[in-house]
Amino acid sequence: MRSCGLTPLRALLLSALFLLAAIRPAAAAAVLSVTQVAPGIYVHLGPHEIPDTRNHGAIANIGFIVGERCVAVIDTGGNPDQGRALLNAVRHHTDKPICYVINTHVHPDHIYGNSVFKANGVKFVGHSLLGRAMAARGPFYLAKAKELLGIDLTSGNLIPPDIAVEKELDVDLGGRILKLTAHQPAHTDSDLSIYDPLTDTLWLADLLFLEHLPVIDGSLKGWLVEIDRLERRNYKVVIPGHGSIVTDWPQSLQPEKRYLQTLLTDLRAWIKNGGFLEQAVEAVGYEAKAEWKLFEDFHRKNVSTAFAELEWED
């Protein structure tokens, strides 16, 4: 009668199978989908959605740029898991090490993956006001992350810049020098853009919104000044913070400019005529509603922010 017990060889094989099954989830960790929009420049396009507990804040355009020596990551995503998937995407496309993480501004959908990239040799880069903005908003961001996004964060997830950009700064990836510009208050007070002369690509982040309604969290007037400066020259490729990749600059900038300029003109007239904020948020700017996604989610806040800025103009 044959024994039903395992032979030493079969036991060894079975153990190996169990071990493979145990490590398979780690080996199959998510790799963020990215598209090469210019040689060496990879972008993940986020959906036009409100950050919530379903998408966990993963709504922004993020990605990386590869040089001959190393890689610069441009924004890290809306949660640590997305940051990890972005790190896997970098490793999938290149064996070059990451030398820089460049945060384009303070909003959570662009910085909550930062901690994944903290390692020896990696420098975090941002606007000179980004560290202050992180410190000021950090307690609220951390307190609300679970409730609003369904994620657990600690202060270790908010990593301020090691390198602060006052005006302009060049970073060398080896055979590829990125030109960073710190902008005056516009979308936020910590907006940073990245220009790659090698491919004539401008990574404009949230200074440019397409399809998604622009969101004012800095200065309406400052944003229009930046737009006026930016549209004076052409770029082969422009990468917005939300929306599709741009190849018809500056034509693609015009809807954003028109929306912001209309707010400026109409609110100045409203204030001059003695109108109040409570009425303005229900009356000003609604002719643009059909042109934009998420209009109802952000327009009233835009009116409130712009009204406060314009109310005390000389």
mmCIF file of C-alpha atoms in Angstrom:
data_model
loop_
_atom_site.group_PDB
_atom_site.id
_atom_site.type_symbol
_atom_site.label_atom_id
_atom_site.label_comp_id
_atom_site.label_asym_id
_atom_site.label_seq_id
_atom_site.Cartn_x
_atom_site.Cartn_y
_atom_site.Cartn_z
ATOM 1 C CA MET A 1 0.000 0.000 0.000
ATOM 2 C CA ARG A 2 1.460 3.392 -1.054
ATOM 3 C CA SER A 3 1.998 6.097 1.526
ATOM 4 C CA CYS A 4 0.017 9.337 1.081
ATOM 5 C CA GLY A 5 2.749 11.351 2.782
ATOM 6 C CA LEU A 6 5.016 13.801 0.918
ATOM 7 C CA THR A 7 8.450 12.734 -0.207
ATOM 8 C CA PRO A 8 11.261 15.169 0.670
ATOM 9 C CA LEU A 9 11.461 16.233 -3.005
ATOM 10 C CA ARG A 10 7.725 16.901 -3.311
ATOM 11 C CA ALA A 11 7.742 18.787 -0.020
ATOM 12 C CA LEU A 12 10.568 20.988 -1.292
ATOM 13 C CA LEU A 13 8.736 21.701 -4.555
ATOM 14 C CA LEU A 14 5.529 22.538 -2.721
ATOM 15 C CA SER A 15 7.375 24.920 -0.403
ATOM 16 C CA ALA A 16 8.889 26.654 -3.417
ATOM 17 C CA LEU A 17 5.439 27.108 -4.966
ATOM 18 C CA PHE A 18 4.092 28.632 -1.747
ATOM 19 C CA LEU A 19 7.080 30.997 -1.647
ATOM 20 C CA LEU A 20 6.484 32.113 -5.233
ATOM 21 C CA ALA A 21 2.829 32.724 -4.471
ATOM 22 C CA ALA A 22 3.772 34.819 -1.463
ATOM 23 C CA ILE A 23 6.143 37.072 -3.368
ATOM 24 C CA ARG A 24 4.021 37.417 -6.515
ATOM 25 C CA PRO A 25 2.010 40.472 -5.270
ATOM 26 C CA ALA A 26 5.226 42.397 -4.620
ATOM 27 C CA ALA A 27 6.601 41.456 -8.044
ATOM 28 C CA ALA A 28 3.358 42.571 -9.670
ATOM 29 C CA ALA A 29 3.232 45.940 -7.890
ATOM 30 C CA ALA A 30 1.409 48.588 -9.911
ATOM 31 C CA VAL A 31 3.324 50.449 -12.604
ATOM 32 C CA LEU A 32 1.788 53.827 -13.351
ATOM 33 C CA SER A 33 0.763 54.274 -16.975
ATOM 34 C CA VAL A 34 2.869 56.945 -18.670
ATOM 35 C CA THR A 35 3.228 58.225 -22.224
ATOM 36 C CA GLN A 36 6.448 59.527 -23.771
ATOM 37 C CA VAL A 37 5.326 62.953 -25.026
ATOM 38 C CA ALA A 38 8.821 64.011 -26.169
ATOM 39 C CA PRO A 39 12.128 62.116 -26.152
ATOM 40 C CA GLY A 40 12.866 61.181 -22.534
ATOM 41 C CA ILE A 41 9.780 62.937 -21.119
ATOM 42 C CA TYR A 42 7.088 60.692 -19.652
ATOM 43 C CA VAL A 43 3.673 61.882 -18.425
ATOM 44 C CA HIS A 44 0.745 60.273 -16.660
ATOM 45 C CA LEU A 45 -2.519 62.102 -17.382
ATOM 46 C CA GLY A 46 -4.875 62.339 -14.419
ATOM 47 C CA PRO A 47 -8.687 62.240 -14.690
ATOM 48 C CA HIS A 48 -10.916 65.309 -14.351
ATOM 49 C CA GLU A 49 -12.311 64.467 -10.950
ATOM 50 C CA ILE A 50 -12.700 65.958 -7.499
ATOM 51 C CA PRO A 51 -10.182 64.329 -5.133
ATOM 52 C CA ASP A 52 -12.136 61.919 -2.920
ATOM 53 C CA THR A 53 -12.059 58.584 -1.109
ATOM 54 C CA ARG A 54 -12.552 56.695 -4.372
ATOM 55 C CA ASN A 55 -9.631 58.127 -6.385
ATOM 56 C CA HIS A 56 -7.568 58.912 -3.234
ATOM 57 C CA GLY A 57 -6.458 62.218 -4.727
ATOM 58 C CA ALA A 58 -4.756 60.693 -7.789
ATOM 59 C CA ILE A 59 -6.048 63.270 -10.279
ATOM 60 C CA ALA A 60 -3.065 65.317 -11.502
ATOM 61 C CA ASN A 61 -0.664 65.039 -14.432
ATOM 62 C CA ILE A 62 2.659 63.761 -13.073
ATOM 63 C CA GLY A 63 5.738 62.108 -14.558
ATOM 64 C CA PHE A 64 9.489 62.244 -15.063
ATOM 65 C CA ILE A 65 12.313 63.391 -17.340
ATOM 66 C CA VAL A 66 15.306 61.164 -18.125
ATOM 67 C CA GLY A 67 18.819 62.508 -18.690
ATOM 68 C CA GLU A 68 22.060 60.708 -19.519
ATOM 69 C CA ARG A 69 23.075 60.637 -15.847
ATOM 70 C CA CYS A 70 19.854 60.631 -13.847
ATOM 71 C CA VAL A 71 16.109 61.287 -13.650
ATOM 72 C CA ALA A 72 13.983 64.188 -12.423
ATOM 73 C CA VAL A 73 10.528 63.272 -11.150
ATOM 74 C CA ILE A 74 7.973 66.032 -11.703
ATOM 75 C CA ASP A 75 5.348 65.859 -8.922
ATOM 76 C CA THR A 76 4.703 62.611 -7.102
ATOM 77 C CA GLY A 77 0.935 62.141 -7.071
ATOM 78 C CA GLY A 78 -2.053 62.338 -4.769
ATOM 79 C CA ASN A 79 -1.153 59.516 -2.373
ATOM 80 C CA PRO A 80 1.834 57.318 -1.470
ATOM 81 C CA ASP A 81 0.528 54.374 -3.499
ATOM 82 C CA GLN A 82 0.434 56.489 -6.643
ATOM 83 C CA GLY A 83 3.924 57.712 -5.826
ATOM 84 C CA ARG A 84 5.043 54.094 -5.558
ATOM 85 C CA ALA A 85 3.462 53.282 -8.912
ATOM 86 C CA LEU A 86 5.270 56.277 -10.419
ATOM 87 C CA LEU A 87 8.557 55.044 -8.955
ATOM 88 C CA ASN A 88 7.888 51.662 -10.562
ATOM 89 C CA ALA A 89 7.226 53.410 -13.879
ATOM 90 C CA VAL A 90 10.613 55.149 -13.659
ATOM 91 C CA ARG A 91 12.301 51.813 -12.997
ATOM 92 C CA HIS A 92 10.353 50.210 -15.837
ATOM 93 C CA HIS A 93 11.564 52.757 -18.397
ATOM 94 C CA THR A 94 15.150 53.454 -17.298
ATOM 95 C CA ASP A 95 17.932 52.145 -15.059
ATOM 96 C CA LYS A 96 19.153 55.709 -14.374
ATOM 97 C CA PRO A 97 18.920 56.782 -10.710
ATOM 98 C CA ILE A 98 16.547 59.518 -9.557
ATOM 99 C CA CYS A 99 18.458 62.634 -8.572
ATOM 100 C CA TYR A 100 15.683 65.232 -8.256
ATOM 101 C CA VAL A 101 12.043 65.368 -7.211
ATOM 102 C CA ILE A 102 10.565 68.656 -8.416
ATOM 103 C CA ASN A 103 7.290 69.757 -6.816
ATOM 104 C CA THR A 104 5.463 72.337 -8.924
ATOM 105 C CA HIS A 105 3.330 73.690 -6.044
ATOM 106 C CA VAL A 106 1.765 72.836 -2.692
ATOM 107 C CA HIS A 107 -1.495 71.107 -3.633
ATOM 108 C CA PRO A 108 -1.944 67.540 -2.310
ATOM 109 C CA ASP A 109 -2.533 65.902 -5.703
ATOM 110 C CA HIS A 110 1.049 66.865 -6.618
ATOM 111 C CA ILE A 111 2.995 66.155 -3.397
ATOM 112 C CA TYR A 112 1.446 63.297 -1.415
ATOM 113 C CA GLY A 113 3.713 60.698 -3.035
ATOM 114 C CA ASN A 114 6.899 62.505 -1.954
ATOM 115 C CA SER A 115 7.915 60.150 0.843
ATOM 116 C CA VAL A 116 8.247 57.230 -1.587
ATOM 117 C CA PHE A 117 11.160 58.989 -3.297
ATOM 118 C CA LYS A 118 13.124 59.970 -0.211
ATOM 119 C CA ALA A 119 16.504 58.247 -0.563
ATOM 120 C CA ASN A 120 20.201 58.983 -0.499
ATOM 121 C CA GLY A 121 21.179 61.171 -3.427
ATOM 122 C CA VAL A 122 17.650 62.442 -4.128
ATOM 123 C CA LYS A 123 17.167 66.198 -3.777
ATOM 124 C CA PHE A 124 13.709 67.742 -3.466
ATOM 125 C CA VAL A 125 13.282 70.992 -5.401
ATOM 126 C CA GLY A 126 10.542 73.615 -5.197
ATOM 127 C CA HIS A 127 9.610 77.275 -5.169
ATOM 128 C CA SER A 128 11.225 79.309 -2.401
ATOM 129 C CA LEU A 129 7.777 79.672 -0.761
ATOM 130 C CA LEU A 130 6.855 75.986 -1.015
ATOM 131 C CA GLY A 131 8.331 74.995 2.352
ATOM 132 C CA ARG A 132 6.398 77.758 4.085
ATOM 133 C CA ALA A 133 3.203 76.753 2.294
ATOM 134 C CA MET A 134 3.668 73.103 3.334
ATOM 135 C CA ALA A 135 4.225 74.136 6.959
ATOM 136 C CA ALA A 136 1.161 76.383 6.989
ATOM 137 C CA ARG A 137 -1.183 73.885 5.361
ATOM 138 C CA GLY A 138 0.353 70.694 6.704
ATOM 139 C CA PRO A 139 -1.710 70.318 9.901
ATOM 140 C CA PHE A 140 -4.979 70.702 7.972
ATOM 141 C CA TYR A 141 -3.826 68.443 5.147
ATOM 142 C CA LEU A 142 -2.836 65.685 7.569
ATOM 143 C CA ALA A 143 -5.986 65.997 9.663
ATOM 144 C CA LYS A 144 -8.268 65.740 6.623
ATOM 145 C CA ALA A 145 -6.421 63.132 4.531
ATOM 146 C CA LYS A 146 -8.346 60.166 5.941
ATOM 147 C CA GLU A 147 -11.733 61.857 5.825
ATOM 148 C CA LEU A 148 -11.424 63.456 2.386
ATOM 149 C CA LEU A 149 -9.129 61.023 0.542
ATOM 150 C CA GLY A 150 -9.296 57.785 2.499
ATOM 151 C CA ILE A 151 -5.520 57.692 3.065
ATOM 152 C CA ASP A 152 -3.332 57.763 6.167
ATOM 153 C CA LEU A 153 -0.566 60.342 6.226
ATOM 154 C CA THR A 154 1.975 61.601 8.728
ATOM 155 C CA SER A 155 4.249 64.615 8.735
ATOM 156 C CA GLY A 156 6.830 62.394 7.026
ATOM 157 C CA ASN A 157 4.746 62.469 3.864
ATOM 158 C CA LEU A 158 5.162 66.240 3.497
ATOM 159 C CA ILE A 159 8.744 66.757 2.391
ATOM 160 C CA PRO A 160 9.805 70.372 1.826
ATOM 161 C CA PRO A 161 12.441 71.356 -0.732
ATOM 162 C CA ASP A 162 16.124 70.759 -0.139
ATOM 163 C CA ILE A 163 16.720 73.216 -2.972
ATOM 164 C CA ALA A 164 14.565 76.357 -3.055
ATOM 165 C CA VAL A 165 14.173 78.284 -6.317
ATOM 166 C CA GLU A 166 14.057 82.041 -5.761
ATOM 167 C CA LYS A 167 13.771 83.065 -9.406
ATOM 168 C CA GLU A 168 15.457 80.672 -11.837
ATOM 169 C CA LEU A 169 17.604 77.588 -11.482
ATOM 170 C CA ASP A 170 19.220 75.100 -13.866
ATOM 171 C CA VAL A 171 19.415 71.424 -12.895
ATOM 172 C CA ASP A 172 21.659 69.083 -14.858
ATOM 173 C CA LEU A 173 20.489 65.529 -15.551
ATOM 174 C CA GLY A 174 23.521 64.805 -17.717
ATOM 175 C CA GLY A 175 23.278 65.982 -21.311
ATOM 176 C CA ARG A 176 19.973 67.598 -20.380
ATOM 177 C CA ILE A 177 19.674 70.841 -18.409
ATOM 178 C CA LEU A 178 16.229 71.709 -17.081
ATOM 179 C CA LYS A 179 15.442 75.377 -16.548
ATOM 180 C CA LEU A 180 13.223 75.975 -13.512
ATOM 181 C CA THR A 181 11.272 79.202 -13.004
ATOM 182 C CA ALA A 182 9.632 80.336 -9.764
ATOM 183 C CA HIS A 183 6.525 82.358 -10.616
ATOM 184 C CA GLN A 184 4.819 85.152 -8.733
ATOM 185 C CA PRO A 185 1.539 84.228 -6.980
ATOM 186 C CA ALA A 186 -0.853 82.889 -9.604
ATOM 187 C CA HIS A 187 -2.536 79.488 -9.294
ATOM 188 C CA THR A 188 -0.850 79.337 -5.848
ATOM 189 C CA ASP A 189 1.982 81.309 -4.257
ATOM 190 C CA SER A 190 4.438 78.450 -4.935
ATOM 191 C CA ASP A 191 4.117 77.768 -8.683
ATOM 192 C CA LEU A 192 7.186 76.379 -10.437
ATOM 193 C CA SER A 193 7.569 75.549 -14.135
ATOM 194 C CA ILE A 194 10.162 73.362 -15.851
ATOM 195 C CA TYR A 195 11.513 73.982 -19.348
ATOM 196 C CA ASP A 196 13.523 71.431 -21.326
ATOM 197 C CA PRO A 197 15.433 73.186 -24.158
ATOM 198 C CA LEU A 198 16.473 69.839 -25.628
ATOM 199 C CA THR A 199 12.903 69.120 -26.772
ATOM 200 C CA ASP A 200 11.402 72.625 -26.425
ATOM 201 C CA THR A 201 8.988 71.260 -23.815
ATOM 202 C CA LEU A 202 7.471 73.397 -21.063
ATOM 203 C CA TRP A 203 6.084 71.536 -18.035
ATOM 204 C CA LEU A 204 3.678 74.212 -16.842
ATOM 205 C CA ALA A 205 1.757 72.146 -14.273
ATOM 206 C CA ASP A 206 -1.238 73.953 -12.750
ATOM 207 C CA LEU A 207 -0.442 77.268 -14.351
ATOM 208 C CA LEU A 208 -2.332 75.656 -17.244
ATOM 209 C CA PHE A 209 -5.706 73.937 -16.976
ATOM 210 C CA LEU A 210 -7.418 72.365 -19.991
ATOM 211 C CA GLU A 211 -11.023 71.115 -19.824
ATOM 212 C CA HIS A 212 -10.839 71.270 -15.991
ATOM 213 C CA LEU A 213 -11.879 74.705 -14.664
ATOM 214 C CA PRO A 214 -8.843 76.746 -13.558
ATOM 215 C CA VAL A 215 -8.598 77.005 -9.770
ATOM 216 C CA ILE A 216 -7.438 80.255 -8.153
ATOM 217 C CA ASP A 217 -5.562 79.721 -4.885
ATOM 218 C CA GLY A 218 -3.056 82.517 -5.279
ATOM 219 C CA SER A 219 -3.682 85.685 -7.278
ATOM 220 C CA LEU A 220 -6.016 86.297 -10.208
ATOM 221 C CA LYS A 221 -4.063 89.368 -11.281
ATOM 222 C CA GLY A 222 -0.726 87.607 -10.870
ATOM 223 C CA TRP A 223 -1.930 84.658 -12.946
ATOM 224 C CA LEU A 224 -2.943 86.917 -15.803
ATOM 225 C CA VAL A 225 0.475 88.608 -15.684
ATOM 226 C CA GLU A 226 2.137 85.187 -15.951
ATOM 227 C CA ILE A 227 -0.137 84.218 -18.844
ATOM 228 C CA ASP A 228 0.767 87.402 -20.692
ATOM 229 C CA ARG A 229 4.456 86.588 -20.308
ATOM 230 C CA LEU A 230 4.106 82.901 -21.199
ATOM 231 C CA GLU A 231 2.100 83.396 -24.378
ATOM 232 C CA ARG A 232 4.726 85.657 -25.928
ATOM 233 C CA ARG A 233 6.791 82.709 -27.141
ATOM 234 C CA ASN A 234 6.064 79.372 -28.734
ATOM 235 C CA TYR A 235 6.791 75.917 -27.322
ATOM 236 C CA LYS A 236 6.716 72.632 -29.183
ATOM 237 C CA VAL A 237 5.092 70.751 -26.285
ATOM 238 C CA VAL A 238 3.398 72.093 -23.147
ATOM 239 C CA ILE A 239 2.347 69.863 -20.251
ATOM 240 C CA PRO A 240 -0.576 71.144 -18.152
ATOM 241 C CA GLY A 241 -1.307 70.153 -14.588
ATOM 242 C CA HIS A 242 -4.750 68.967 -15.652
ATOM 243 C CA GLY A 243 -5.738 68.177 -19.225
ATOM 244 C CA SER A 244 -4.272 66.872 -22.444
ATOM 245 C CA ILE A 245 -0.762 67.446 -23.798
ATOM 246 C CA VAL A 246 -0.535 70.689 -25.777
ATOM 247 C CA THR A 247 1.073 71.018 -29.222
ATOM 248 C CA ASP A 248 -0.637 74.227 -30.403
ATOM 249 C CA TRP A 249 0.714 76.759 -27.923
ATOM 250 C CA PRO A 250 -0.360 79.480 -27.262
ATOM 251 C CA GLN A 251 -3.791 78.804 -28.793
ATOM 252 C CA SER A 252 -4.605 76.214 -26.146
ATOM 253 C CA LEU A 253 -3.970 78.797 -23.423
ATOM 254 C CA GLN A 254 -6.753 81.094 -24.586
ATOM 255 C CA PRO A 255 -9.767 79.468 -22.852
ATOM 256 C CA GLU A 256 -8.029 79.760 -19.466
ATOM 257 C CA LYS A 257 -6.991 83.335 -20.202
ATOM 258 C CA ARG A 258 -10.524 84.243 -21.299
ATOM 259 C CA TYR A 259 -12.095 82.783 -18.157
ATOM 260 C CA LEU A 260 -9.667 84.556 -15.818
ATOM 261 C CA GLN A 261 -9.819 87.851 -17.712
ATOM 262 C CA THR A 262 -13.630 87.795 -17.647
ATOM 263 C CA LEU A 263 -13.589 87.262 -13.890
ATOM 264 C CA LEU A 264 -11.241 90.218 -13.482
ATOM 265 C CA THR A 265 -13.300 92.550 -15.666
ATOM 266 C CA ASP A 266 -16.707 91.549 -14.331
ATOM 267 C CA LEU A 267 -15.727 91.540 -10.669
ATOM 268 C CA ARG A 268 -14.088 94.949 -10.932
ATOM 269 C CA ALA A 269 -17.308 96.309 -12.400
ATOM 270 C CA TRP A 270 -19.375 94.502 -9.753
ATOM 271 C CA ILE A 271 -17.311 95.950 -6.916
ATOM 272 C CA LYS A 272 -17.301 99.428 -8.445
ATOM 273 C CA ASN A 273 -21.098 99.348 -8.536
ATOM 274 C CA GLY A 274 -21.279 98.457 -4.840
ATOM 275 C CA GLY A 275 -22.090 94.772 -5.288
ATOM 276 C CA PHE A 276 -21.542 92.307 -2.480
ATOM 277 C CA LEU A 277 -19.700 88.984 -2.493
ATOM 278 C CA GLU A 278 -22.798 86.981 -1.575
ATOM 279 C CA GLN A 279 -24.504 88.032 -4.798
ATOM 280 C CA ALA A 280 -21.361 87.919 -6.918
ATOM 281 C CA VAL A 281 -20.777 84.202 -6.319
ATOM 282 C CA GLU A 282 -24.218 83.486 -7.784
ATOM 283 C CA ALA A 283 -24.084 85.954 -10.680
ATOM 284 C CA VAL A 284 -20.576 86.552 -12.045
ATOM 285 C CA GLY A 285 -18.893 84.390 -14.692
ATOM 286 C CA TYR A 286 -21.612 81.836 -15.381
ATOM 287 C CA GLU A 287 -21.541 82.383 -19.138
ATOM 288 C CA ALA A 288 -18.440 80.133 -19.156
ATOM 289 C CA LYS A 289 -20.137 77.199 -17.409
ATOM 290 C CA ALA A 290 -20.639 75.081 -20.531
ATOM 291 C CA GLU A 291 -16.931 75.331 -21.452
ATOM 292 C CA TRP A 292 -15.497 73.690 -18.351
ATOM 293 C CA LYS A 293 -15.635 70.458 -16.389
ATOM 294 C CA LEU A 294 -15.997 70.740 -12.600
ATOM 295 C CA PHE A 295 -17.351 74.272 -12.976
ATOM 296 C CA GLU A 296 -19.853 73.890 -10.135
ATOM 297 C CA ASP A 297 -17.135 72.544 -7.859
ATOM 298 C CA PHE A 298 -14.697 75.441 -8.202
ATOM 299 C CA HIS A 299 -16.273 78.537 -9.740
ATOM 300 C CA ARG A 300 -17.797 79.978 -6.568
ATOM 301 C CA LYS A 301 -14.486 79.570 -4.749
ATOM 302 C CA ASN A 302 -12.731 81.352 -7.625
ATOM 303 C CA VAL A 303 -15.169 84.253 -7.377
ATOM 304 C CA SER A 304 -14.658 84.469 -3.609
ATOM 305 C CA THR A 305 -10.855 84.394 -3.884
ATOM 306 C CA ALA A 306 -10.775 86.965 -6.691
ATOM 307 C CA PHE A 307 -13.317 89.225 -4.966
ATOM 308 C CA ALA A 308 -11.153 89.354 -1.824
ATOM 309 C CA GLU A 309 -8.127 90.294 -3.942
ATOM 310 C CA LEU A 310 -9.911 92.991 -5.951
ATOM 311 C CA GLU A 311 -12.063 94.514 -3.222
ATOM 312 C CA TRP A 312 -9.262 96.697 -1.874
ATOM 313 C CA GLU A 313 -7.622 97.682 -5.134
ATOM 314 C CA ASP A 314 -6.530 101.302 -5.515
#
